[in-house]
mmCIF file of C-alpha atoms in Angstrom:
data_model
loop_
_atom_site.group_PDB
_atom_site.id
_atom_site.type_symbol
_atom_site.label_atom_id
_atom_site.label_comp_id
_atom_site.label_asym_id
_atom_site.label_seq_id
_atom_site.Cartn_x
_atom_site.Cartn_y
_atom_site.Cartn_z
ATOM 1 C CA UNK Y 681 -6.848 -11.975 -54.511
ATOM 2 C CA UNK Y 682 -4.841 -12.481 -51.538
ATOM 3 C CA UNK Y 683 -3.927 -8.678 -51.346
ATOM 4 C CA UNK Y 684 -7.401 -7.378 -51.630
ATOM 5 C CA UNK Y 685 -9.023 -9.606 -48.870
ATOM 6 C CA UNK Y 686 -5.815 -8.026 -46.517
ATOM 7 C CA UNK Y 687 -6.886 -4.836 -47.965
ATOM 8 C CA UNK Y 688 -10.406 -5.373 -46.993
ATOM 9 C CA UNK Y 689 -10.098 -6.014 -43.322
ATOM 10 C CA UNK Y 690 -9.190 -3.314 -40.847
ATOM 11 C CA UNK Y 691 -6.850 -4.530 -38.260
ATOM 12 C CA UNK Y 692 -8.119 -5.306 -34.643
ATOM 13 C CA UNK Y 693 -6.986 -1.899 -32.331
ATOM 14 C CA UNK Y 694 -3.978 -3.002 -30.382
ATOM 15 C CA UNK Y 695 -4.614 -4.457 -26.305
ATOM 16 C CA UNK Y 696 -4.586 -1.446 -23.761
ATOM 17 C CA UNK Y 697 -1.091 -1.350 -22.440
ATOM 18 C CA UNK Y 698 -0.637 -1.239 -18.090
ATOM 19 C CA UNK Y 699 2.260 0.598 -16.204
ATOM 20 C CA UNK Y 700 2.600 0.466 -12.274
ATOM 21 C CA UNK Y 701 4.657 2.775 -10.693
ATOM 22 C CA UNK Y 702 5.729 1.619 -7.068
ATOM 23 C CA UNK Y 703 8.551 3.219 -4.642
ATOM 24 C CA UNK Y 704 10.703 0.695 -3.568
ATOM 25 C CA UNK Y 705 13.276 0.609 -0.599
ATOM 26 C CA UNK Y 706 16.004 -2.243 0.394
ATOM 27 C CA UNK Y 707 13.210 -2.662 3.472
ATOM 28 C CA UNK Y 708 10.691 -3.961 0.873
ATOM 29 C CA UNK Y 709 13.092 -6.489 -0.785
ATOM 30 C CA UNK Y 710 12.554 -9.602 0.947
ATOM 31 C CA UNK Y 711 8.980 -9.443 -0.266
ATOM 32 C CA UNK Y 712 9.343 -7.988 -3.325
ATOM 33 C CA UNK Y 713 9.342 -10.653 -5.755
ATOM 34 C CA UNK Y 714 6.179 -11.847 -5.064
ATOM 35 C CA UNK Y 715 4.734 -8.474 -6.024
ATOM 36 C CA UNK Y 716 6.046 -8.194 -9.082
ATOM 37 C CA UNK Y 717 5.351 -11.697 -10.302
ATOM 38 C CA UNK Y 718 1.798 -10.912 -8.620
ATOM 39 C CA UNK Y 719 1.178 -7.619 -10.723
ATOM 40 C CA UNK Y 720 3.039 -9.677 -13.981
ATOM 41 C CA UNK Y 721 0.745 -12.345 -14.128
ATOM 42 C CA UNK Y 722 -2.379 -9.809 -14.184
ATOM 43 C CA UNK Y 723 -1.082 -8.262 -17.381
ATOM 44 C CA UNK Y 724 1.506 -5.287 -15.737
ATOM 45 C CA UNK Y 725 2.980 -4.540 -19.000
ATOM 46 C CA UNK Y 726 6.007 -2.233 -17.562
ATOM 47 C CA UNK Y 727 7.039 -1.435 -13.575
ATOM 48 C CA UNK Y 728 8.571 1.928 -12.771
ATOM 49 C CA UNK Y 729 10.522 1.534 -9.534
ATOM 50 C CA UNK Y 730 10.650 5.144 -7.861
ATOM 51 C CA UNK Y 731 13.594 5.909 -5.296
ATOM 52 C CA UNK Y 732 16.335 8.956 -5.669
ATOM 53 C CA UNK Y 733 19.475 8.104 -7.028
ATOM 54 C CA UNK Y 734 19.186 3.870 -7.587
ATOM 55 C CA UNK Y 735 22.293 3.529 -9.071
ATOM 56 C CA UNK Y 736 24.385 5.727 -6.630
ATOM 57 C CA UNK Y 737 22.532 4.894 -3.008
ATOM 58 C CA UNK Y 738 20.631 1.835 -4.342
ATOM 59 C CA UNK Y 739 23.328 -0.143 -6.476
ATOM 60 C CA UNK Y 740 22.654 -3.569 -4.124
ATOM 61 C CA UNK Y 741 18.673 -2.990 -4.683
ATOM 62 C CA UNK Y 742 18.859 -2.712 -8.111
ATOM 63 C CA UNK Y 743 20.911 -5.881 -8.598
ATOM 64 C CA UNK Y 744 18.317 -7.014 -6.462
ATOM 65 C CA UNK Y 745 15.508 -6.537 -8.806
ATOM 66 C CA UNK Y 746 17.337 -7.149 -11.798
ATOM 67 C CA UNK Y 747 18.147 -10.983 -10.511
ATOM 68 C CA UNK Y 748 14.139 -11.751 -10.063
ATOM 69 C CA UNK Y 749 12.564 -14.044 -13.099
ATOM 70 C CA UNK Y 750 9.333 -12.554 -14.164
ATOM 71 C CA UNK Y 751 6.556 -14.706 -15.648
ATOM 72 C CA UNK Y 752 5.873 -12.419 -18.642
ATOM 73 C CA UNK Y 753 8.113 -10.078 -20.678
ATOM 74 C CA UNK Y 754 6.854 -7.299 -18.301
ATOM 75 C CA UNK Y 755 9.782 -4.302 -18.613
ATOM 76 C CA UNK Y 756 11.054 -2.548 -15.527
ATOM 77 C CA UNK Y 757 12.169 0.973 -15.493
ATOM 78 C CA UNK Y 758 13.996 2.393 -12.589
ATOM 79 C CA UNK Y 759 13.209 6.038 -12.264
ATOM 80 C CA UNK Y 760 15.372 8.261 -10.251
ATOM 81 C CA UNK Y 761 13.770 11.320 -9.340
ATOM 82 C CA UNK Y 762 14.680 13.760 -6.751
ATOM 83 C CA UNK Y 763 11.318 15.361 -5.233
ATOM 84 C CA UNK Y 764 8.984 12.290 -4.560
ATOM 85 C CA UNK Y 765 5.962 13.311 -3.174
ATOM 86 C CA UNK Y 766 5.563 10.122 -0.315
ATOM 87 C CA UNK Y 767 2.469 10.930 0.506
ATOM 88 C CA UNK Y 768 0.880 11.343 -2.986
ATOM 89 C CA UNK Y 769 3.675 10.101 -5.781
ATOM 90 C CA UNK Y 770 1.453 10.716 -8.669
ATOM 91 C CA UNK Y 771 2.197 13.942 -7.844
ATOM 92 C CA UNK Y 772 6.183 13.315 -8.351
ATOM 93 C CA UNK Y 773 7.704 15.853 -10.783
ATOM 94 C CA UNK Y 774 8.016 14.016 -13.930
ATOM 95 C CA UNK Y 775 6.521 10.483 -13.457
ATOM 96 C CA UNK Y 776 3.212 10.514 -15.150
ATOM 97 C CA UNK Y 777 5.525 11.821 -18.211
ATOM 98 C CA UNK Y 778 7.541 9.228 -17.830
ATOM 99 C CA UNK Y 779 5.010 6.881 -18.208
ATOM 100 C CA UNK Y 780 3.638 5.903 -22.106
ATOM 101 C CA UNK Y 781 0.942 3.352 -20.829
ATOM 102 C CA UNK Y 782 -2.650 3.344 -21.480
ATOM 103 C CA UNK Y 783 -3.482 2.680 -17.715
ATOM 104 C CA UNK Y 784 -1.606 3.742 -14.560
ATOM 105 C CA UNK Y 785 -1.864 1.676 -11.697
ATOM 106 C CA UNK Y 786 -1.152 3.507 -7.812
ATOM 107 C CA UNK Y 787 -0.357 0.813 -5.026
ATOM 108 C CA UNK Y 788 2.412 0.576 -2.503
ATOM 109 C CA UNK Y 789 5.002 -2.865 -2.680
ATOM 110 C CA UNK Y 790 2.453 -4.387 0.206
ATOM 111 C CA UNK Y 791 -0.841 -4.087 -1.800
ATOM 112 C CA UNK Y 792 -2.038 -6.420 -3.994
ATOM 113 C CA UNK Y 793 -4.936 -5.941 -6.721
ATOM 114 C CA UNK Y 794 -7.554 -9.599 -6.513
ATOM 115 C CA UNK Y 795 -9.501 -9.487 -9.274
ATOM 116 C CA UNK Y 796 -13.023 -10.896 -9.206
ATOM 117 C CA UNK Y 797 -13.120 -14.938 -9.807
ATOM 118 C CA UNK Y 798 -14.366 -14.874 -13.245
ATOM 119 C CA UNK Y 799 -11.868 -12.023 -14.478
ATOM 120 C CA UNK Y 800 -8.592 -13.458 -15.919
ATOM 121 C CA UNK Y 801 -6.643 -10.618 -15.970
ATOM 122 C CA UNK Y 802 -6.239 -6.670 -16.682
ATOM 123 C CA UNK Y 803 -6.878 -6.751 -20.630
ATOM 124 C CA UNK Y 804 -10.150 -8.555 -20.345
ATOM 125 C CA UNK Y 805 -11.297 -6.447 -16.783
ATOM 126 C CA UNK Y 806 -11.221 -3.081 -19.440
ATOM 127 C CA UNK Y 807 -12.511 -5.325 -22.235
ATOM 128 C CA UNK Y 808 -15.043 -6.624 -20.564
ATOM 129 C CA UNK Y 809 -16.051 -3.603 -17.773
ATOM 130 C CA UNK Y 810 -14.315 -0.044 -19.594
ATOM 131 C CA UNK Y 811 -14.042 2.378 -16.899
ATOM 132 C CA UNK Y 812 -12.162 5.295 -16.747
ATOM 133 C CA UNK Y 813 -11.192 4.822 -12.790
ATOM 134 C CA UNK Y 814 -11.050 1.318 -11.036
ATOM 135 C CA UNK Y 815 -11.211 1.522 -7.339
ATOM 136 C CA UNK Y 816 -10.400 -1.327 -5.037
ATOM 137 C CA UNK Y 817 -10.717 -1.155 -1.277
ATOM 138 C CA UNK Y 818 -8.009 -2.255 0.903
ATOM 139 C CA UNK Y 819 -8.425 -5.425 2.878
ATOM 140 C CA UNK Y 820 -6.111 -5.817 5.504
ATOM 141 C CA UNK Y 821 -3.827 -8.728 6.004
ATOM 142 C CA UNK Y 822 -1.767 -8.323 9.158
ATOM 143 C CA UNK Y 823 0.486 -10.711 11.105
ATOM 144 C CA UNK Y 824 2.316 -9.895 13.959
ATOM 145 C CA UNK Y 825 4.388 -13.069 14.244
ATOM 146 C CA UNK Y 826 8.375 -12.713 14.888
ATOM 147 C CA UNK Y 827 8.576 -14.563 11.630
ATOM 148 C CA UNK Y 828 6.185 -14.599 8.565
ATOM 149 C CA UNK Y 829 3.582 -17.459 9.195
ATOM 150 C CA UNK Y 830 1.396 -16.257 6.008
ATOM 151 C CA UNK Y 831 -0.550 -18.329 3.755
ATOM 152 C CA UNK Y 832 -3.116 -18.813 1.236
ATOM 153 C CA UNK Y 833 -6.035 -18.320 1.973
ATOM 154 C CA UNK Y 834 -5.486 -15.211 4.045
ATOM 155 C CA UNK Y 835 -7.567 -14.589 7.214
ATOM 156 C CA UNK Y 836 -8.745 -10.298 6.778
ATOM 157 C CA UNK Y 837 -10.795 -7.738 7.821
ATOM 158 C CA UNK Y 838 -12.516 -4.765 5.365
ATOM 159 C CA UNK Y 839 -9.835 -1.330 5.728
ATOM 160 C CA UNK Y 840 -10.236 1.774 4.186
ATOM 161 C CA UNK Y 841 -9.839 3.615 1.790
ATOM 162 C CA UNK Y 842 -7.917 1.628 -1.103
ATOM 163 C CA UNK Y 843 -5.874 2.301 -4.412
ATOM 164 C CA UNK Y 844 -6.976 2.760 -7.787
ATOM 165 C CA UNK Y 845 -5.764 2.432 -11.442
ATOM 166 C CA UNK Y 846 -7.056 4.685 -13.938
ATOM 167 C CA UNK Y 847 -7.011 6.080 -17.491
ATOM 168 C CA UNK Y 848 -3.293 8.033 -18.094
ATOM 169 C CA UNK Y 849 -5.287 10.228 -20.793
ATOM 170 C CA UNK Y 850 -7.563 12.240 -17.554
ATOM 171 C CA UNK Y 851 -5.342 12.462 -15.233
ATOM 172 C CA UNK Y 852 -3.636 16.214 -15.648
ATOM 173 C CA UNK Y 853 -0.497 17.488 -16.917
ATOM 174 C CA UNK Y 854 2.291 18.405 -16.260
ATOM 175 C CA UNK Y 855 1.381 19.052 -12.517
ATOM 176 C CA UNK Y 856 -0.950 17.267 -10.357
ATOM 177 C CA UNK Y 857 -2.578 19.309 -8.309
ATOM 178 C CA UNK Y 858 -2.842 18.969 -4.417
ATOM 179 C CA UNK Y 859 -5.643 16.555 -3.376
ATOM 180 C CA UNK Y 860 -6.316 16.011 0.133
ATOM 181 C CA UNK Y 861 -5.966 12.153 1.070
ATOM 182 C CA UNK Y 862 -3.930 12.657 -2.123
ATOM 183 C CA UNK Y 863 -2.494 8.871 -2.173
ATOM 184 C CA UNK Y 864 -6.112 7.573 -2.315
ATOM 185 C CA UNK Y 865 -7.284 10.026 -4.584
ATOM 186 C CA UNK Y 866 -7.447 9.640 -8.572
ATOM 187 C CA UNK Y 867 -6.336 13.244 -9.849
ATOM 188 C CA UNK Y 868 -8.700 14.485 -12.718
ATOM 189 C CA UNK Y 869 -9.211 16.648 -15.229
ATOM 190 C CA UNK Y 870 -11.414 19.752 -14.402
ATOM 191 C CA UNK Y 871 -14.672 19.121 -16.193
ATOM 192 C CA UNK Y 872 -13.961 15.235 -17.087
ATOM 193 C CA UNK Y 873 -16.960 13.034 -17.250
ATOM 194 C CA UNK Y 874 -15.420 9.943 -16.292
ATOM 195 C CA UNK Y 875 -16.545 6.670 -15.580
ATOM 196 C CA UNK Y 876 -15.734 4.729 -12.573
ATOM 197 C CA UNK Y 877 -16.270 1.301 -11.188
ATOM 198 C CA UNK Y 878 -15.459 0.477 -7.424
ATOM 199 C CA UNK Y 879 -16.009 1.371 -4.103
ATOM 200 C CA UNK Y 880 -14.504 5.021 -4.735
ATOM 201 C CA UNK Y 881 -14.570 7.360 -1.828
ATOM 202 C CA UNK Y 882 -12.712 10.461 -1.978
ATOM 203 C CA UNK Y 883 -12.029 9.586 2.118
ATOM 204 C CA UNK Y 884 -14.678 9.546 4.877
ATOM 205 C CA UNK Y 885 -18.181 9.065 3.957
ATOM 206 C CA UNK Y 886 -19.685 10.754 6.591
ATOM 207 C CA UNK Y 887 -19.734 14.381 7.688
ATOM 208 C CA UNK Y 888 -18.002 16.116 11.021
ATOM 209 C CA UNK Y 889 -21.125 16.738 11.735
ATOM 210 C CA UNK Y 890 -22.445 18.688 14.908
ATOM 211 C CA UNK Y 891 -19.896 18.460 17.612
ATOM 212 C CA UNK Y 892 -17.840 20.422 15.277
ATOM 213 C CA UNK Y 893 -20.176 22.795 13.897
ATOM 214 C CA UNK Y 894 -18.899 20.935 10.151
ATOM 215 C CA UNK Y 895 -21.672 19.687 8.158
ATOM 216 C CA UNK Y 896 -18.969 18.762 4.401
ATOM 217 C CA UNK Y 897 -17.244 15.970 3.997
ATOM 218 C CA UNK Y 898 -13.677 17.128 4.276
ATOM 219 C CA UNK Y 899 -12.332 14.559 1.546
ATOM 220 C CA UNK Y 900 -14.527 15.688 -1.300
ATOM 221 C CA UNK Y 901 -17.443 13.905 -2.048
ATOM 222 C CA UNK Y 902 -17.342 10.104 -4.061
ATOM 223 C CA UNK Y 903 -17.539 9.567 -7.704
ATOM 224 C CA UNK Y 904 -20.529 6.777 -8.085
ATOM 225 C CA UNK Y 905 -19.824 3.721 -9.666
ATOM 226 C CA UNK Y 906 -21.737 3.450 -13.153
ATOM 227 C CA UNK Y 907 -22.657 -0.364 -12.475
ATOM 228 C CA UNK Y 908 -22.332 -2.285 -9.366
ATOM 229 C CA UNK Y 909 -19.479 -4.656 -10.815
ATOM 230 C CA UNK Y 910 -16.734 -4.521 -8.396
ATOM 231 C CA UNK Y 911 -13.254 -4.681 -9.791
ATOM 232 C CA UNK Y 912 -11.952 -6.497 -6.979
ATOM 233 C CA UNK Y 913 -10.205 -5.656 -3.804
ATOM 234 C CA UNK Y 914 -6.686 -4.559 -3.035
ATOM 235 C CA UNK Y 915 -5.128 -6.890 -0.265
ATOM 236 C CA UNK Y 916 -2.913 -4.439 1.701
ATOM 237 C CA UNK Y 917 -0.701 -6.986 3.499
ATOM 238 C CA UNK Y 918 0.210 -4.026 6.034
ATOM 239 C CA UNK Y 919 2.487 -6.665 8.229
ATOM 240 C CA UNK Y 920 3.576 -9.854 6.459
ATOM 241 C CA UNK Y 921 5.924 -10.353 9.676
ATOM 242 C CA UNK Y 922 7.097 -8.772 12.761
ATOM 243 C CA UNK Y 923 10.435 -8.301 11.253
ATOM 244 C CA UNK Y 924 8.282 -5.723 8.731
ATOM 245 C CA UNK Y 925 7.021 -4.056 11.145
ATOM 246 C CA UNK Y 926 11.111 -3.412 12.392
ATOM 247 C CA UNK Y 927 12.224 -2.683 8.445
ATOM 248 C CA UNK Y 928 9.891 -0.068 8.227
ATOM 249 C CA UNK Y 929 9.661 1.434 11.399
ATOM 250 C CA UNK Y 930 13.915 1.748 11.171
ATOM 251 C CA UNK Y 931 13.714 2.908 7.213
ATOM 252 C CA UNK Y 932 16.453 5.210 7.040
ATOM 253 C CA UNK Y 933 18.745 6.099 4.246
ATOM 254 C CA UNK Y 934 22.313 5.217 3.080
ATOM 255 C CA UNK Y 935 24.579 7.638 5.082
ATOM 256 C CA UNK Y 936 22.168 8.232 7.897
ATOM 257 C CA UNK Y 937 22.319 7.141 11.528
ATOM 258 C CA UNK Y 938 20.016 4.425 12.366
ATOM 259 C CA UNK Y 939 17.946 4.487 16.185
ATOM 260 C CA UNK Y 940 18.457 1.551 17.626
ATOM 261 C CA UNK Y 941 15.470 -0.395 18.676
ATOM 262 C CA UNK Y 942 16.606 -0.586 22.613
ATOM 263 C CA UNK Y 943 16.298 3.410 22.696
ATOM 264 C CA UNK Y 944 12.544 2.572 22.258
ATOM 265 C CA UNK Y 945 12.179 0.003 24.626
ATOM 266 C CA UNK Y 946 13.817 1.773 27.072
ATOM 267 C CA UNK Y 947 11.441 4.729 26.580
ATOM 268 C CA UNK Y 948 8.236 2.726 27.978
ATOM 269 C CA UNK Y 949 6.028 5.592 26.849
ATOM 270 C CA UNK Y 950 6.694 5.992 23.458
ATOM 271 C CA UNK Y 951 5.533 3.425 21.243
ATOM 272 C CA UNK Y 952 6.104 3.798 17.701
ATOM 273 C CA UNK Y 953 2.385 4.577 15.318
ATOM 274 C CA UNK Y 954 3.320 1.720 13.149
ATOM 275 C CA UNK Y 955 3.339 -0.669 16.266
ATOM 276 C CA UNK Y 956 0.135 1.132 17.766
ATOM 277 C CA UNK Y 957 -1.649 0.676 14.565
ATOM 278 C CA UNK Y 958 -0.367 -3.212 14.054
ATOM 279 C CA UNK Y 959 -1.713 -3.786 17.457
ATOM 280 C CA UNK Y 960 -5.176 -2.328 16.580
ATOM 281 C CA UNK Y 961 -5.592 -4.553 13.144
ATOM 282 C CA UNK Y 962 -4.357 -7.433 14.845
ATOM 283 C CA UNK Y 963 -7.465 -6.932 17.428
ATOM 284 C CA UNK Y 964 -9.613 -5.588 14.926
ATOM 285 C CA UNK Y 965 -12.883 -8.195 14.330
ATOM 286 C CA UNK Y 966 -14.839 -5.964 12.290
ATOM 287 C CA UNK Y 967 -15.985 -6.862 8.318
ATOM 288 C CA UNK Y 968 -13.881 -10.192 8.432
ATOM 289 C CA UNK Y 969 -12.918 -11.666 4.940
ATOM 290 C CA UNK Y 970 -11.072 -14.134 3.127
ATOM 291 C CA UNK Y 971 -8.130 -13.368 0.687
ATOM 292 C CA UNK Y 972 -8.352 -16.188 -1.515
ATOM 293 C CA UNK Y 973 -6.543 -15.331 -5.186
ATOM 294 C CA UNK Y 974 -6.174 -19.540 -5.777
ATOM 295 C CA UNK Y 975 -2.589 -19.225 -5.252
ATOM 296 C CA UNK Y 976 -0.031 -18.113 -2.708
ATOM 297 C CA UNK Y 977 0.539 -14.254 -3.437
ATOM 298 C CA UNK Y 978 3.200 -13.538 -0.543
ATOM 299 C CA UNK Y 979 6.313 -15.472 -0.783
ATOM 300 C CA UNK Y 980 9.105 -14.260 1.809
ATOM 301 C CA UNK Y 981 12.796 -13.957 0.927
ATOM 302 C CA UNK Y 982 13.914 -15.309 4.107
ATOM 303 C CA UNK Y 983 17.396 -14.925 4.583
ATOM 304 C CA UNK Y 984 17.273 -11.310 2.994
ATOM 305 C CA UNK Y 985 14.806 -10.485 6.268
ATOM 306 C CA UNK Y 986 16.974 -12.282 8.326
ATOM 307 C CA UNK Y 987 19.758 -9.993 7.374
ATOM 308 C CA UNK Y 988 17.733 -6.189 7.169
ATOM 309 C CA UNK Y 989 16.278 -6.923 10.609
ATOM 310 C CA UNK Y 990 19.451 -7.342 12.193
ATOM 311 C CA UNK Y 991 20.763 -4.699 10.253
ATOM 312 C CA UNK Y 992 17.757 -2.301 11.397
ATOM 313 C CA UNK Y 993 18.244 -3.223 14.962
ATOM 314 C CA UNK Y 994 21.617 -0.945 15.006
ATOM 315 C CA UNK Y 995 22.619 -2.397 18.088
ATOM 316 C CA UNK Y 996 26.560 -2.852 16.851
ATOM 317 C CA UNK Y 997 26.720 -6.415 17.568
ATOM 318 C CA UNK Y 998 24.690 -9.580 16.443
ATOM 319 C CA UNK Y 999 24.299 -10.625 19.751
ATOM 320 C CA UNK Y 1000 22.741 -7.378 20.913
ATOM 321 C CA UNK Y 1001 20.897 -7.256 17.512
ATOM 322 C CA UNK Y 1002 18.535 -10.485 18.780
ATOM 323 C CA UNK Y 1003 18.479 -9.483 22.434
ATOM 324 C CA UNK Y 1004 17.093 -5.805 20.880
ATOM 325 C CA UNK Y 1005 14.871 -7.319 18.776
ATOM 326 C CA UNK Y 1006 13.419 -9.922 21.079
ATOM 327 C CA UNK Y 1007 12.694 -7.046 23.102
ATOM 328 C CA UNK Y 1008 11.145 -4.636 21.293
ATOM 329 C CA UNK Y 1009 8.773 -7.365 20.557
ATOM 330 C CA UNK Y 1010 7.997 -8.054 23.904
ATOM 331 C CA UNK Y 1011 7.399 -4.530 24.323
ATOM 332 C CA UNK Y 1012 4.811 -4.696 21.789
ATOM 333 C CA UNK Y 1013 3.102 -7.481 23.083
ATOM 334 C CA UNK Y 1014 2.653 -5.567 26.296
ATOM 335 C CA UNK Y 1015 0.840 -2.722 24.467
ATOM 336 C CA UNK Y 1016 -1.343 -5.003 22.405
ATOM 337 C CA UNK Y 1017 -2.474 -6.442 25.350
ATOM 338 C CA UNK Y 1018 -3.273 -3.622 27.063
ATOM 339 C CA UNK Y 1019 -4.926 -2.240 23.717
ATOM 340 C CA UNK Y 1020 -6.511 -5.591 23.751
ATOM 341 C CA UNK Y 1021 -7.844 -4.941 26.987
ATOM 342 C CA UNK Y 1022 -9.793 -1.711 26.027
ATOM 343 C CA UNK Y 1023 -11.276 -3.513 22.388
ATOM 344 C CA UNK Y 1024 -12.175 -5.848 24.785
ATOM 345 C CA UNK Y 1025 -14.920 -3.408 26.302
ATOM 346 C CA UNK Y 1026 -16.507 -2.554 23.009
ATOM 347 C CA UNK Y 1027 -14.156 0.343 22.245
ATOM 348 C CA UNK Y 1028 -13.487 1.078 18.612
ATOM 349 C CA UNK Y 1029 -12.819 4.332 16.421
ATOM 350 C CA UNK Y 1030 -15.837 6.233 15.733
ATOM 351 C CA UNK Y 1031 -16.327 5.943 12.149
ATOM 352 C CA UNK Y 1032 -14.109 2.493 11.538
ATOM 353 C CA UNK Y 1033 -13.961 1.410 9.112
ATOM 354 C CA UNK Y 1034 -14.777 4.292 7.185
ATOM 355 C CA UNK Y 1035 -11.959 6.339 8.176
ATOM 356 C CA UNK Y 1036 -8.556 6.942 7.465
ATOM 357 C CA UNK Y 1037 -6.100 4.206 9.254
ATOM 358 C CA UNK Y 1038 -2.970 6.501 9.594
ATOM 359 C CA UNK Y 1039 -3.574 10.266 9.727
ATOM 360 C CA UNK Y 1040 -3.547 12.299 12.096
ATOM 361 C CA UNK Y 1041 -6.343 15.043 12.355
ATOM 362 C CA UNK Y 1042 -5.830 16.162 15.208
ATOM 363 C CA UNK Y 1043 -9.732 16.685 15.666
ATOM 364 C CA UNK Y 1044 -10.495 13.001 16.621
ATOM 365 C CA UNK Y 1045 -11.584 11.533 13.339
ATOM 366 C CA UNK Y 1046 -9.054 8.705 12.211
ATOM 367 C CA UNK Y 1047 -7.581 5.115 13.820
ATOM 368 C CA UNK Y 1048 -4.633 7.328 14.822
ATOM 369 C CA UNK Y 1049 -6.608 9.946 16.375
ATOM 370 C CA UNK Y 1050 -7.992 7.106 18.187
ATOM 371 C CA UNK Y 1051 -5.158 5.538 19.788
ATOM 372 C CA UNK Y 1052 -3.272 8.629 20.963
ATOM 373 C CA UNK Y 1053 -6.648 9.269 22.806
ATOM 374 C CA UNK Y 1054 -5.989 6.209 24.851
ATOM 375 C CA UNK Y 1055 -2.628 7.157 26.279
#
């Protein structure tokens, strides 16, 4: 009797199964726990770390990783591939192969996925709300203290665009085609009907327009959401510290020659795009928010900073290091103020913030656009 009531019940179909695929660099270490316990505890069944040659170049970094306690059985893979498309890794000869999840999830180490209040975690948002695309705009979380002086809850501002997780069964293969804004951009089967829930812009939701005789949108146009649940938002802490800003600003490779941060001080006139752009989100007061995710989602590795940064400085000397670094902060406080002075006024990208934050178009449309105007 026993055997024919098994017999008589079809078992339930297995949970859908999540893999995140991330590039990580020794600059994103200090700071990288907290992401992967973050992305754990939503239901990340299996990370794929991205970088060329880990266990050659990246030995220290992987024994890194390998020493951080997860909160779930969540698997990580490191994947050493040799053509990573930075600007679009979905794109990166042999990844989607490489990964046998039901959902892929596209986010940098510094963005974080906050699922609405009442969702518990992945399984029950596709349970619950089955989409084939889930798009979550950025919200920007920027400090430009010396030191990391974040916490819970986490004062923001609305950014665009965002990052997405969707479907591995529509995405095509084996190669991803070109998309412009690729990073942002799910890449689709021709002729899919998908289904999508988010805030999902292709890029800019608005058209050149007259003044340059363009009347497309020159992202592609949106997918619609089916229903107006949101899946969340992604928290893009862009700058968790000054000494961030430094790591990746000085990001270099084993075997190459660093620039040491007195060669820009010294240059009054240049000042790096990542410091241009922290000034500008530091000032920015537009669509203010609240991060709230009822727990602390950055947690800093401390000493590790303390180490890269005065590693990244390149100075030769400790000493120097601190004197460089001091510096180059002071320098940026300069141009924030003088940036400050100009936001002050009422001045403001265009389209912001409906436009891209780092691109250059060379026609006046984006936040970088913007602030090479000014000079």
């Amino acid at each position: 009797l026993v055997a024919v009531a098994a017999a008589g019940h079809s078992e339930s179909p297995a949970p859908p199964s999540f893999g995140l695929f991330v590039r990580v660099t020794e600059a994103d270490l200090p700071y990288f726990g907290s992401f992967l316990k973050h992305y754990a505890l939503l239901g990340v069944n299996k990370f794929y770390l991205m970088n060329q040659r880990f266990e050659e170049d990246h030995a220290e970094l992987v024994a890194y990783v390998k020493n951080i306690t997860l909160p779930t059985p969540a698997a990580i893979e490191f994947l050493s591939l040799d053509d990573i498309m930075h600007d679009d890794p979905v794109r990166t000869p042999g990844l989607v192969a490489a990964i046998g999840e039901d959902y892929i999830i596209n986010v940098d180490a510094d963005e974080y996925w906050v699922l609405p209040e009442n969702v518990t975690d992945l399984n029950a948002l596709v349970q619950e709300h089955p989409a084939d695309i889930y798009y979550m705009r950025w919200v920007m979380v920027v400090s430009d203290k010396l030191e990391s002086e974040l916490s819970s809850p986490y004062p923001a501002n609305v950014g665009f665009p965002g990052k997405w997780m969707a479907r591995r069964s529509i995405i095509p293969q084996p190669n991803v085609p070109f998309r412009m804004f690729g990073h942002h951009v799910v890449p689709t089967k021709t002729g899919a009907e998908l289904l999508t829930l988010g805030d999902y812009k292709y890029g800019m939701n608005w058209t050149v327009g007259e003044k340059y005789h363009m009347s497309i949108q020159i992202f592609g146009k949106p997918l619609p959401a089916y229903d107006s649940f949101s899946p969340g938002y992604m928290a893009h802490f862009w700058c968790r510290s000054f000494y961030d800003v430094i790591l990746k600003t000085q990001r270099f490779n084993k075997g190459e020659t660093c620039r040491s941060l007195s060669s820009y001080v010294k240059n009054l006139t240049e000042v790096p795009e990542r410091l241009r752009t922290l000034a500008f989100l530091s000032l920015n007061t537009r669509d203010p928010m609240t991060v709230d995710a009822g727990r602390e989602l950055m947690q800093v590795d401390t000493e590790l900073e303390q180490k890269l940064v005065l590693e990244a400085a390149c100075e030769g000397n400790r000493e120097a290091d601190v004197e460089s670094i001091k510096s180059f902060h002071t320098s940026y406080l300069q141009y924030k103020e003088h940036l400050g002075g100009i936001m002050a006024t009422g001045a403001y990208p265009e389209h912001w913030p409906e436009t891209a934050l780092t691109f250059a178009s060379n026609i006046g449309l984006t936040v970088t656009d913007w602030l090479y105007s000014l000079d």
